[in-house]
XYZ file of C-alpha atoms in Angstrom:
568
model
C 0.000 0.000 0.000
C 1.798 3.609 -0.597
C 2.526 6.391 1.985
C 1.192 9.501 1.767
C 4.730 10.955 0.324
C 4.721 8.505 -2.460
C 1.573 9.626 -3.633
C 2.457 13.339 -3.590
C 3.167 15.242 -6.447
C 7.125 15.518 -5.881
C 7.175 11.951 -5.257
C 6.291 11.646 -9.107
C 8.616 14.196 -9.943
C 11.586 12.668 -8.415
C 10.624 8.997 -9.687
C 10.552 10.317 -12.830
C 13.934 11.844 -12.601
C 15.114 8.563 -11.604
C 13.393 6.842 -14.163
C 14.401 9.027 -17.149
C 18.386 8.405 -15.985
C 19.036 11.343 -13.174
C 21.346 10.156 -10.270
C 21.716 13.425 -8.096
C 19.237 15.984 -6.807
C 21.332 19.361 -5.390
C 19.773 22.086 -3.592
C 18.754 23.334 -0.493
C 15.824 22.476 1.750
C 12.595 24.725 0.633
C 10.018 25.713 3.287
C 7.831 22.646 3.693
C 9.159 19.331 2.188
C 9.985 19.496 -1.677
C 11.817 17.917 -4.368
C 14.818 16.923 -2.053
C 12.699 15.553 0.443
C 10.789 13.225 -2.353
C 14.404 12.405 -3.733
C 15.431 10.661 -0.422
C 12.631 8.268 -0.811
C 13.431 6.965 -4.116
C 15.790 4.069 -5.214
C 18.779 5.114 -7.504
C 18.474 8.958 -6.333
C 21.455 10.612 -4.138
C 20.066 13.896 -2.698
C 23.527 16.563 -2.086
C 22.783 18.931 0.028
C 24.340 22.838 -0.075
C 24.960 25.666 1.995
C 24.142 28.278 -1.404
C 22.266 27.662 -4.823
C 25.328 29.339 -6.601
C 27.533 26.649 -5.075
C 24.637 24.045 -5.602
C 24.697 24.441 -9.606
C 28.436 24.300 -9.943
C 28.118 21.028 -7.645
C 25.484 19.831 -10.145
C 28.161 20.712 -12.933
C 30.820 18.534 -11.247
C 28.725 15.934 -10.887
C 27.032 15.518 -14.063
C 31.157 15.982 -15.482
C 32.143 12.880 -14.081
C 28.946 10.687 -13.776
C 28.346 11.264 -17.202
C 24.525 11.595 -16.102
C 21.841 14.474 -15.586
C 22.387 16.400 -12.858
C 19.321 17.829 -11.337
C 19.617 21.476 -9.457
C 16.484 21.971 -6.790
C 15.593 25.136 -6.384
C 12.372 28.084 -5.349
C 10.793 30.790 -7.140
C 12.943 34.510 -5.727
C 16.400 34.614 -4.263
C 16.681 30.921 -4.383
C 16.100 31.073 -8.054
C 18.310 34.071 -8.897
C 21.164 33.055 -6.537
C 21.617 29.730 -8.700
C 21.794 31.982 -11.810
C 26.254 32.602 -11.586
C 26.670 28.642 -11.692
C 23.681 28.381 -14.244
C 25.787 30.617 -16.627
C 28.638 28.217 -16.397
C 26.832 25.223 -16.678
C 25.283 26.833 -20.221
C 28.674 27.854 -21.390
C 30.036 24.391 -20.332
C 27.140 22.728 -21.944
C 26.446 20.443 -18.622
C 23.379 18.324 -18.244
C 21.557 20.537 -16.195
C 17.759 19.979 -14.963
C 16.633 22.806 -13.190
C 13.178 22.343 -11.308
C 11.958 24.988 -9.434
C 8.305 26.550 -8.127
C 6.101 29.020 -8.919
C 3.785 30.763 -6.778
C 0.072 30.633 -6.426
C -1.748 32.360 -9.455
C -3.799 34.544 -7.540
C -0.775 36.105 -6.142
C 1.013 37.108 -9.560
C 0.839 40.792 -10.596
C -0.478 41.522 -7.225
C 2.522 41.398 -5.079
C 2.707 37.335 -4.433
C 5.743 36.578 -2.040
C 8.467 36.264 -3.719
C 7.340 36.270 -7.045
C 9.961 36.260 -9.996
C 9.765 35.510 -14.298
C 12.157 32.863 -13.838
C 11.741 32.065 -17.258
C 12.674 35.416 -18.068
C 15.809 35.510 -16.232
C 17.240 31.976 -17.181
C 16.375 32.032 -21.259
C 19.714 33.308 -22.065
C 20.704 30.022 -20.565
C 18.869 27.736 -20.896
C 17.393 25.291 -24.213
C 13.743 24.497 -23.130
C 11.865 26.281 -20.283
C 7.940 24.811 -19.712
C 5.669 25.915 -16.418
C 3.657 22.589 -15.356
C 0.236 24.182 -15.249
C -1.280 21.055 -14.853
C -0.550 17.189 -13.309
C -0.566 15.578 -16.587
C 1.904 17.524 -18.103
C 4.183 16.544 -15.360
C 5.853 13.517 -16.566
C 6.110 14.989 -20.238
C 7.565 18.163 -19.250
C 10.679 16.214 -16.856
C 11.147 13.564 -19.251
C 10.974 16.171 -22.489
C 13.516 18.264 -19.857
C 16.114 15.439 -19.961
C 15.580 14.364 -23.278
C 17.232 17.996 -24.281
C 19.766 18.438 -20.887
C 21.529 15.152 -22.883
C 20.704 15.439 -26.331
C 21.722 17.598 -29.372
C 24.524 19.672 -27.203
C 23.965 19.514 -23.576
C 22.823 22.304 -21.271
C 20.547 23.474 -19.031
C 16.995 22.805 -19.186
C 14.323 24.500 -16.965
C 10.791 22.906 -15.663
C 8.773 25.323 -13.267
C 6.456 23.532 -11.422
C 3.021 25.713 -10.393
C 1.815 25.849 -6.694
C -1.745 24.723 -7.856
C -0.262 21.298 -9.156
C 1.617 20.500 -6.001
C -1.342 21.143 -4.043
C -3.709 18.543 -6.677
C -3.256 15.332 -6.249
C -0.674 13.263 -7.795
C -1.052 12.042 -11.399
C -0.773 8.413 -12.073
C 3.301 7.453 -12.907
C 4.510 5.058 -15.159
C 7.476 3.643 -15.147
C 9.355 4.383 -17.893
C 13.055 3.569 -19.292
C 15.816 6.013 -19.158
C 16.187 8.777 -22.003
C 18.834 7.861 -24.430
C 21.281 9.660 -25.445
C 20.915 9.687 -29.402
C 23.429 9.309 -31.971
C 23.445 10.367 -35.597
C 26.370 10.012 -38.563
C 26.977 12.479 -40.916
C 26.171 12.564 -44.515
C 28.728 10.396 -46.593
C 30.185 12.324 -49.309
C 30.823 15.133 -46.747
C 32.622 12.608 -45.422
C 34.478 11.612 -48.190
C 35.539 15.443 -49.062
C 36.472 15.590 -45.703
C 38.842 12.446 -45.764
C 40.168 14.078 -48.822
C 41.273 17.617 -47.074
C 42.915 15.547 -44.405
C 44.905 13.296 -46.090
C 46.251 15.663 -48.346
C 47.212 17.930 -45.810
C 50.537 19.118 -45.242
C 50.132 18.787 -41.490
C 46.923 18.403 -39.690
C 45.809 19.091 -36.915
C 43.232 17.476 -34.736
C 41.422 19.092 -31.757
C 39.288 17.958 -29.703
C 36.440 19.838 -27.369
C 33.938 19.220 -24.695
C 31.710 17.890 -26.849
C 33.699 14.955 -27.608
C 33.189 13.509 -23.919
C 29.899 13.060 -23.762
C 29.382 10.780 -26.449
C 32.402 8.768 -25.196
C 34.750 10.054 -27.663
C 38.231 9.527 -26.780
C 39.459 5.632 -28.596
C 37.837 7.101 -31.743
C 39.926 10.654 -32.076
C 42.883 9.115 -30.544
C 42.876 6.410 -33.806
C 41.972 9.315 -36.266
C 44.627 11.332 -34.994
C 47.309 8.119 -35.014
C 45.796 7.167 -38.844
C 46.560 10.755 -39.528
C 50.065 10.871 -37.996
C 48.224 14.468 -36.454
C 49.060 16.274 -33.451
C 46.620 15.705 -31.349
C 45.509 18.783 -29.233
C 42.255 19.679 -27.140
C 40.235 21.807 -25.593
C 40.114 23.235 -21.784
C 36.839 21.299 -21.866
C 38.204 18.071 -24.075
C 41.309 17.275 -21.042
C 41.183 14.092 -20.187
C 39.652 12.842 -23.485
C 42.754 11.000 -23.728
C 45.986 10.528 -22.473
C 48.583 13.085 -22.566
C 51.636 10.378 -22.415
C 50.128 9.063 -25.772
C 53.148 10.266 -28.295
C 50.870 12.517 -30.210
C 49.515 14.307 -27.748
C 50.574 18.211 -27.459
C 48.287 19.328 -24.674
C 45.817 21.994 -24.736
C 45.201 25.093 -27.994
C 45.192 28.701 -27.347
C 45.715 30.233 -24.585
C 46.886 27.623 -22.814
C 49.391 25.544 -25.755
C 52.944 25.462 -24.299
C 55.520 25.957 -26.403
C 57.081 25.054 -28.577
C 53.348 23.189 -29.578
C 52.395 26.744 -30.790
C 54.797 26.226 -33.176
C 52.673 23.466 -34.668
C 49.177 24.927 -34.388
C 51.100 28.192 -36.306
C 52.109 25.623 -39.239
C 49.028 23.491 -39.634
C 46.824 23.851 -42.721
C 44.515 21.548 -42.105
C 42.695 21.902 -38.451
C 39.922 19.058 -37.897
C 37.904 20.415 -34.351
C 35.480 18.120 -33.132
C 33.069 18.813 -30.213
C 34.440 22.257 -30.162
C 32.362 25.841 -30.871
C 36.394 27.052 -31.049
C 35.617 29.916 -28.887
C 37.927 32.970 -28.308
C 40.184 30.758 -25.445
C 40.632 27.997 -27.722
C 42.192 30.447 -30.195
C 43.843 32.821 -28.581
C 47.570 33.101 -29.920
C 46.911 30.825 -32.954
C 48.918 32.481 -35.102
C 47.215 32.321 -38.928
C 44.156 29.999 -37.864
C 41.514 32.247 -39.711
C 43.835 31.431 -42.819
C 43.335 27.601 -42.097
C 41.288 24.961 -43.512
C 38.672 24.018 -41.429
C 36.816 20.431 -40.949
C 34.397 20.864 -38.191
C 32.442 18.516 -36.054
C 29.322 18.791 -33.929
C 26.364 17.673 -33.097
C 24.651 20.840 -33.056
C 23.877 23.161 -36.185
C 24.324 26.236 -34.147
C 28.372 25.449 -33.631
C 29.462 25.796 -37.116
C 30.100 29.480 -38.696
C 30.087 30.454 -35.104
C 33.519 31.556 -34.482
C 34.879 30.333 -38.071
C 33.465 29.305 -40.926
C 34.030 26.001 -41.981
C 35.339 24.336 -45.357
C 33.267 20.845 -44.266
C 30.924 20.972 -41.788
C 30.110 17.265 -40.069
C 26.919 17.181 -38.566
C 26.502 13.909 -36.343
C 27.633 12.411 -33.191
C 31.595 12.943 -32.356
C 32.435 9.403 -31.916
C 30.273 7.903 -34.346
C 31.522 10.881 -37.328
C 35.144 10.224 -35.775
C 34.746 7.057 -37.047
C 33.453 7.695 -40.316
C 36.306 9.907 -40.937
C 38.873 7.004 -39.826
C 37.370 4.943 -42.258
C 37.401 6.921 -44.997
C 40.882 8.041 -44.242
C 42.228 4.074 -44.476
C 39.823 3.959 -47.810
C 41.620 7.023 -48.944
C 45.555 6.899 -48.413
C 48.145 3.775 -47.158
C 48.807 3.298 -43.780
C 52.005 4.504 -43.338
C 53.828 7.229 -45.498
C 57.035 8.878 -45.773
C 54.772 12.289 -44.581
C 53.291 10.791 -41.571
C 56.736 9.398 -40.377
C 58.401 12.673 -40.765
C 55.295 14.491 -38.851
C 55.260 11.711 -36.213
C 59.215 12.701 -35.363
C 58.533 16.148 -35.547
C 55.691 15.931 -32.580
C 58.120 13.689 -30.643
C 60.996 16.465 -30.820
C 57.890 19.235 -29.549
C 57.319 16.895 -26.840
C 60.755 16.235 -26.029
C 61.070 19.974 -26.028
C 58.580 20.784 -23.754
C 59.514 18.214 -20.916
C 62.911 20.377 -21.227
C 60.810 23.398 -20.978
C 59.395 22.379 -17.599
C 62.378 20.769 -16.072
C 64.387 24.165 -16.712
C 61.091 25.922 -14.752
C 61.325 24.068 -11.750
C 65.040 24.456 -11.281
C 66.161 26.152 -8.359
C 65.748 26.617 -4.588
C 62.583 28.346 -4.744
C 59.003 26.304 -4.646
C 57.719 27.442 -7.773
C 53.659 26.667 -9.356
C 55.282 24.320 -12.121
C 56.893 22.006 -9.177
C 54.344 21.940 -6.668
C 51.854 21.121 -9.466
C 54.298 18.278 -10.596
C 54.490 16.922 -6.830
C 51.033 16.782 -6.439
C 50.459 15.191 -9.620
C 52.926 12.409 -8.177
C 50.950 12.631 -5.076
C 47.882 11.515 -6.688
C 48.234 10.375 -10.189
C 47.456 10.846 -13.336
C 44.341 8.917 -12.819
C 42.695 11.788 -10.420
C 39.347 13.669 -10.878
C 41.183 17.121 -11.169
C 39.018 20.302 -10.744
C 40.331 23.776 -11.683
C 39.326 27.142 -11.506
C 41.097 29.742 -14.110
C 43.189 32.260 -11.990
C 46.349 33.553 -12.745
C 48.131 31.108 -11.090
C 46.485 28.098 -11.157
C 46.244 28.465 -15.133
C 50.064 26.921 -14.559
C 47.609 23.550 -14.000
C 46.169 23.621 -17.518
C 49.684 23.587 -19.263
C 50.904 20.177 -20.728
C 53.209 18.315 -19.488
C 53.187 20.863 -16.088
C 50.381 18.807 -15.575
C 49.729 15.359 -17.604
C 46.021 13.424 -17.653
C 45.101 10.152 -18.640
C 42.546 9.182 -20.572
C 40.999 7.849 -17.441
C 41.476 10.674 -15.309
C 38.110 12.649 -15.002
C 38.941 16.851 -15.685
C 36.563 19.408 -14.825
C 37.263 23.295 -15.771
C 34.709 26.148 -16.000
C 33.870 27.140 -19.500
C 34.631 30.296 -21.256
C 32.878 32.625 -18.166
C 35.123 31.269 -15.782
C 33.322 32.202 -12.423
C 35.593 32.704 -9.357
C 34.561 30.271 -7.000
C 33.435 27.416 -9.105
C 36.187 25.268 -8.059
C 35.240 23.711 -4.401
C 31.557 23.627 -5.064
C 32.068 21.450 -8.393
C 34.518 19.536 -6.250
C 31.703 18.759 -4.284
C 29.857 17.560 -6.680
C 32.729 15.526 -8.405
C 33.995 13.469 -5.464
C 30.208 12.454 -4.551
C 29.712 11.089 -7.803
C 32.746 8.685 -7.799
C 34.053 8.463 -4.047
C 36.636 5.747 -4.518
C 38.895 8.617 -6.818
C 41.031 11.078 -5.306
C 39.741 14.258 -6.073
C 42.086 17.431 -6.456
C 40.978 21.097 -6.662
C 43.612 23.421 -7.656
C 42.575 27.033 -7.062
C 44.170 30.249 -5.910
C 43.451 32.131 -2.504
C 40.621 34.608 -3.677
C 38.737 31.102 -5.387
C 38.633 29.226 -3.069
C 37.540 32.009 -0.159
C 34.523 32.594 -2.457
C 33.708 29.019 -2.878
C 33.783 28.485 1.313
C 30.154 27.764 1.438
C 30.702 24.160 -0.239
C 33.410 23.195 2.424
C 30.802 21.637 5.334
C 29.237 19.438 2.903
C 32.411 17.987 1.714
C 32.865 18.122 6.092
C 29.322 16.099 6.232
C 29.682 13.439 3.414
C 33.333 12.511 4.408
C 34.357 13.540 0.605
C 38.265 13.765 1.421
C 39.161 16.410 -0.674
C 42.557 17.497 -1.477
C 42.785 21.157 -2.418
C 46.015 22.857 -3.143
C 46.190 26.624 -2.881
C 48.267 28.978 -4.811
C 48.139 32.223 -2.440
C 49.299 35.356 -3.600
C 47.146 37.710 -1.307
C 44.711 38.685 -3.471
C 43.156 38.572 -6.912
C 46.114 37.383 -9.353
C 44.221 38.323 -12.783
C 43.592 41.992 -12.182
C 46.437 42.432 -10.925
C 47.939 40.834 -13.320
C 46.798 42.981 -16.146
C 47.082 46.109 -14.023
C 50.443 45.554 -14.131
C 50.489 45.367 -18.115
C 49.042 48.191 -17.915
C 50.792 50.115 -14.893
C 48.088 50.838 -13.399
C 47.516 50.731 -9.501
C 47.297 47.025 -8.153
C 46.127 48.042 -4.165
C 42.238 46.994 -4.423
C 43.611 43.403 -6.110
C 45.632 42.918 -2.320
C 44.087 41.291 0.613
C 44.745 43.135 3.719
C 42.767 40.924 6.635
C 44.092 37.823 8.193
C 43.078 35.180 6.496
C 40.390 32.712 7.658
C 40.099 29.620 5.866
C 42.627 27.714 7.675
C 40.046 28.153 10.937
C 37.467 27.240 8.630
C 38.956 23.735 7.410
C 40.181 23.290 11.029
C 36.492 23.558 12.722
C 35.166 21.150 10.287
C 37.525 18.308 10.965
C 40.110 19.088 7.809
C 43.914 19.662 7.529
C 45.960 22.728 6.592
C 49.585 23.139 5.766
C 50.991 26.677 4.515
C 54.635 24.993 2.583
C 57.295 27.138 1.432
C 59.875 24.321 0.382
C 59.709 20.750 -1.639
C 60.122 18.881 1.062
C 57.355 20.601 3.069
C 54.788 20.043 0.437
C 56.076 16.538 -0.359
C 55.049 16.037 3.817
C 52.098 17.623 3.506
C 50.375 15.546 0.221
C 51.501 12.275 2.179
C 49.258 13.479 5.259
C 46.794 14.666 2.346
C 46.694 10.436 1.056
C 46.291 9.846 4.711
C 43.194 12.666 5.412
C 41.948 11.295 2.082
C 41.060 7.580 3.268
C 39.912 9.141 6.594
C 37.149 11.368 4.712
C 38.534 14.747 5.521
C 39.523 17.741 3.158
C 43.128 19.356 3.382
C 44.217 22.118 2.193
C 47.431 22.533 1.446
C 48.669 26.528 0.767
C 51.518 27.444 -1.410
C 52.630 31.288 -1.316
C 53.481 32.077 -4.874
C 54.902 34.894 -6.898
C 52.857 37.606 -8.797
C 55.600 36.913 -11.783
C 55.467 32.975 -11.424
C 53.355 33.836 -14.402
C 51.605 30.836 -16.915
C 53.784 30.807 -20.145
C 50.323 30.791 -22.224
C 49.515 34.357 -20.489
C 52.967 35.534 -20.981
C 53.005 34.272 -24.529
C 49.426 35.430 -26.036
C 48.957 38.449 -23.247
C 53.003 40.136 -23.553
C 52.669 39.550 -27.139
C 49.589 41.962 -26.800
C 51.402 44.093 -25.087
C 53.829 44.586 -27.428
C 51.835 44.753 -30.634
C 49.901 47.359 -28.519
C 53.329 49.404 -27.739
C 54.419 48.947 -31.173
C 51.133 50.304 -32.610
């Protein structure tokens, strides 16, 4: 016989969740019991709690990035709404699977002053793919399931269901179990293909990058053989790390902004650039010297990613994995296997390689504890293996430079997208070690970061995450000052002044803190890290760093700036 709660309204709304393939519900508790209430009483459903909706949708972001599932973010009509809205703007840049269900008031009350009253529609359509108010109980099952039918499919995002007062006060429509919402797949047309195939294997030297889009249709074995049947460089995204592994010998790390050289040198030379998964926005291209004078092949599942930032000579509709392998085939039908061109492009990626190892090695030298070393300790510390979480200040951009830092292709990487919100880091985290425990998860951030993403730290406290978080302090906000400094401008408002705090804060709930100033201190401090780790308590381990200990993707794209803009 069912409960009362099972017959309730958000009892149907969180077994449908479940049903249609959702793992998580995030949020906060509402007023009288809700969604996360419902969510506790259903198989298959892990209900995260947070201290702040903000911090709640990056949590839902980190989650859904390494789950490879729906996330779903639990929220109320007002503030509750419109504090969720920062991390909602990185989930829609990111493209994460994002289910937003939320409330709306009682009719009677809108346009006369209801409490708390808000378009939410309104505010989140920038951001959002579908938005649809429940007016009534039998569109409730259509609307969720529709909702994460287009979080997953086409390119991901964020999806909005508002749910009105009047149905959670009717009584509960009838639910159906129903299968989970698959992810769809589509190839793209053949002779594209085939002209495609052409471009590449006639290339001089191509390149191949790969994006975002790439991971969630499981991308990685077919790109890696493209790129090996090509003899390409293989290079991707911010959002593509961790696609595949950065030990393979074709792998050159990361484009744009954050290629280290001399991999820029090969990006500069390539006439042939195949991007798949990737809308190639302005971080992915900064200081690619000639790339609007490249061929293009392009690759997306979406319509709306081509001719966005460049125009394409072939544009491949379809599925990145499946169209990956279209290509690959078509490449075998079109040229031998080996050639006199791919062997000479296959040494000159293992001399760039070689090259850049040097280039690191020659950065840590020295007494000092610079970013580049304590990054490469803590890699040892943990592996290449780790779920590793950044955040995109000055500093900790060091973290996003290959081979600084050097994934696998079954590490799990999670990054904000091009808005880069300050504070993203700890609450994604969050969300990142719940969804696979048994990982060590690492958040690199800097000082101002991870302040701003406090909230998160007593649920990592509460569900005995055992996070590892290492710290890059310089006092302040490293960006601004950063470009204030280009700039000579005054740097005094980028400075922290007060004590600071956080060290109490990790303290009170249970975690560790070490402030480490040498090698040897840090290498101490990650072994008690392993150790706090299998206990189920966060540390946070703080390394003071240098406002020039600068990322050699900011000095190279941002001093070239600088000088073009003297020179001019």
């Amino acid at each position: 016989m069912s409960t009362a709660s099972e017959t309730h309204p958000w009892h149907v709304v969180a077994a449908t969740l479940a049903d249609a393939g959702c793992d998580v519900v995030v949020g906060l508790p509402s007023d009288e019991p809700g969604l996360m209430d419902a969510a506790r009483t259903v198989p298959g459903l892990r209900v995260l709690g947070m201290r702040d909706q903000r911090a709640g949708a990056c949590a839902a972001i980190g989650h859904a990035a390494v789950s490879g599932r729906p996330a779903v973010l639990a929220v109320n009509s007002g503030p509750s709404f419109a504090n969720a809205l920062t991390g909602l703007l990185e989930a829609s840049s990111l493209g994460a699977p994002v289910v937003v269900v939320t409330t709306r008031v009682p009719a009677l009350g809108i346009g006369r002053g209801g409490f708390q009253h808000t378009d939410q529609a309104a505010m989140a359509r920038p951001l959002t793919k579908w938005d649809f108010l429940v007016e009534d109980p039998r569109q409730l099952a259509w609307a969720l399931r529709r909702a994460v039918h287009l979080a997953v499919n086409g390119s991901p995002g964020v999806v909005l269901v508002e749910i009105a007062d009047e149905v959670l006060r009717a009584p509960a429509p009838a639910r159906r179990p129903a299968p989970p919402v698959r992810r769809l797949r589509s190839a793209a047309d053949t002779e594209e293909v085939r002209r495609a195939a052409r471009l590449l294997t006639g290339a001089r030297l191509p390149v191949v990058v790969a994006g975002g889009g790439c991971k969630p249709a499981a991308a990685g074995p077919a790109v890696r053989r493209l790129a090996e049947l090509l003899a390409a460089p293989l290079f991707t995204t911010a959002a593509g790390r961790g696609l595949v592994d950065e030990e393979h010998p074709l792998a050159c790390g990361l484009v744009g902004l954050y290629t280290t050289p001399p991999a820029d040198a090969l990006l500069a030379d390539a006439d042939v650039v195949l991007a798949i998964g990737s809308r190639l926005e302005e971080t992915a291209r900064m200081g690619w010297e000639g790339l609007d004078e490249k061929t293009l092949v392009h690759v997306d599942v979406d319509p709306a990613a081509f001719h966005t930032a460049l125009e394409a000579e072939v544009a491949l509709l379809g599925d990145a994995a499946v169209v990956a392998g279209q290509l690959a085939d078509a490449v075998v039908a079109q040229a031998p296997a080996v050639t006199a061109a791919g062997a000479a492009r296959r040494a000159e990626v293992a001399a760039v390689r070689a090259r850049m190892r040097d280039r690191r090695t020659a950065a840590e030298d020295g007494p000092e504890l610079t970013v580049t070393a304590a990054l490469r300790l803590l890699q040892e510390s943990v592996t290449q293996d780790a779920t590793l979480v950044q955040e995109n200040g000055l500093h900790d951009m060091w973290g996003y430079h290959h081979p600084v830092v050097s994934v696998g292709d079954g590490a799990r990487v999670v990054t904000p997208g091009e808005q880069t919100m300050v504070g993203f880091g700890l609450p994604a985290a969050v969300g990142a070690a719940l969804a696979d425990p048994a990982r060590r998860t690492v958040l690199v951030c800097g000082d101002g970061a991870f302040e701003m993403g406090l909230a998160a730290l007593p649920t990592a406290a509460e569900l005995n995450l055992g996070l590892t978080v290492l710290v890059l302090d310089n006092r302040g906000y490293g960006w601004p000052r950063f470009v204030r400094a280009e700039e000579h401008a005054p740097d005094a408002l980028t400075r922290f002044t007060a004590p600071a705090h956080t060290d109490a804060a990790v303290h009170a709930l249970g975690g560790l803190t070490a402030r480490c100033t040498t090698a040897a201190e840090l290498a101490a401090a990650l072994e008690d890290a392993a150790k706090a780790h299998a206990e189920g308590r966060t540390a946070v381990i703080t390394v003071p760093v240098r406002d020039d200990d600068v990322p050699m993707g900011v000095r190279r794209v941002f001093g070239a700036a600088s000088s073009a803009g003297a020179a001019a």
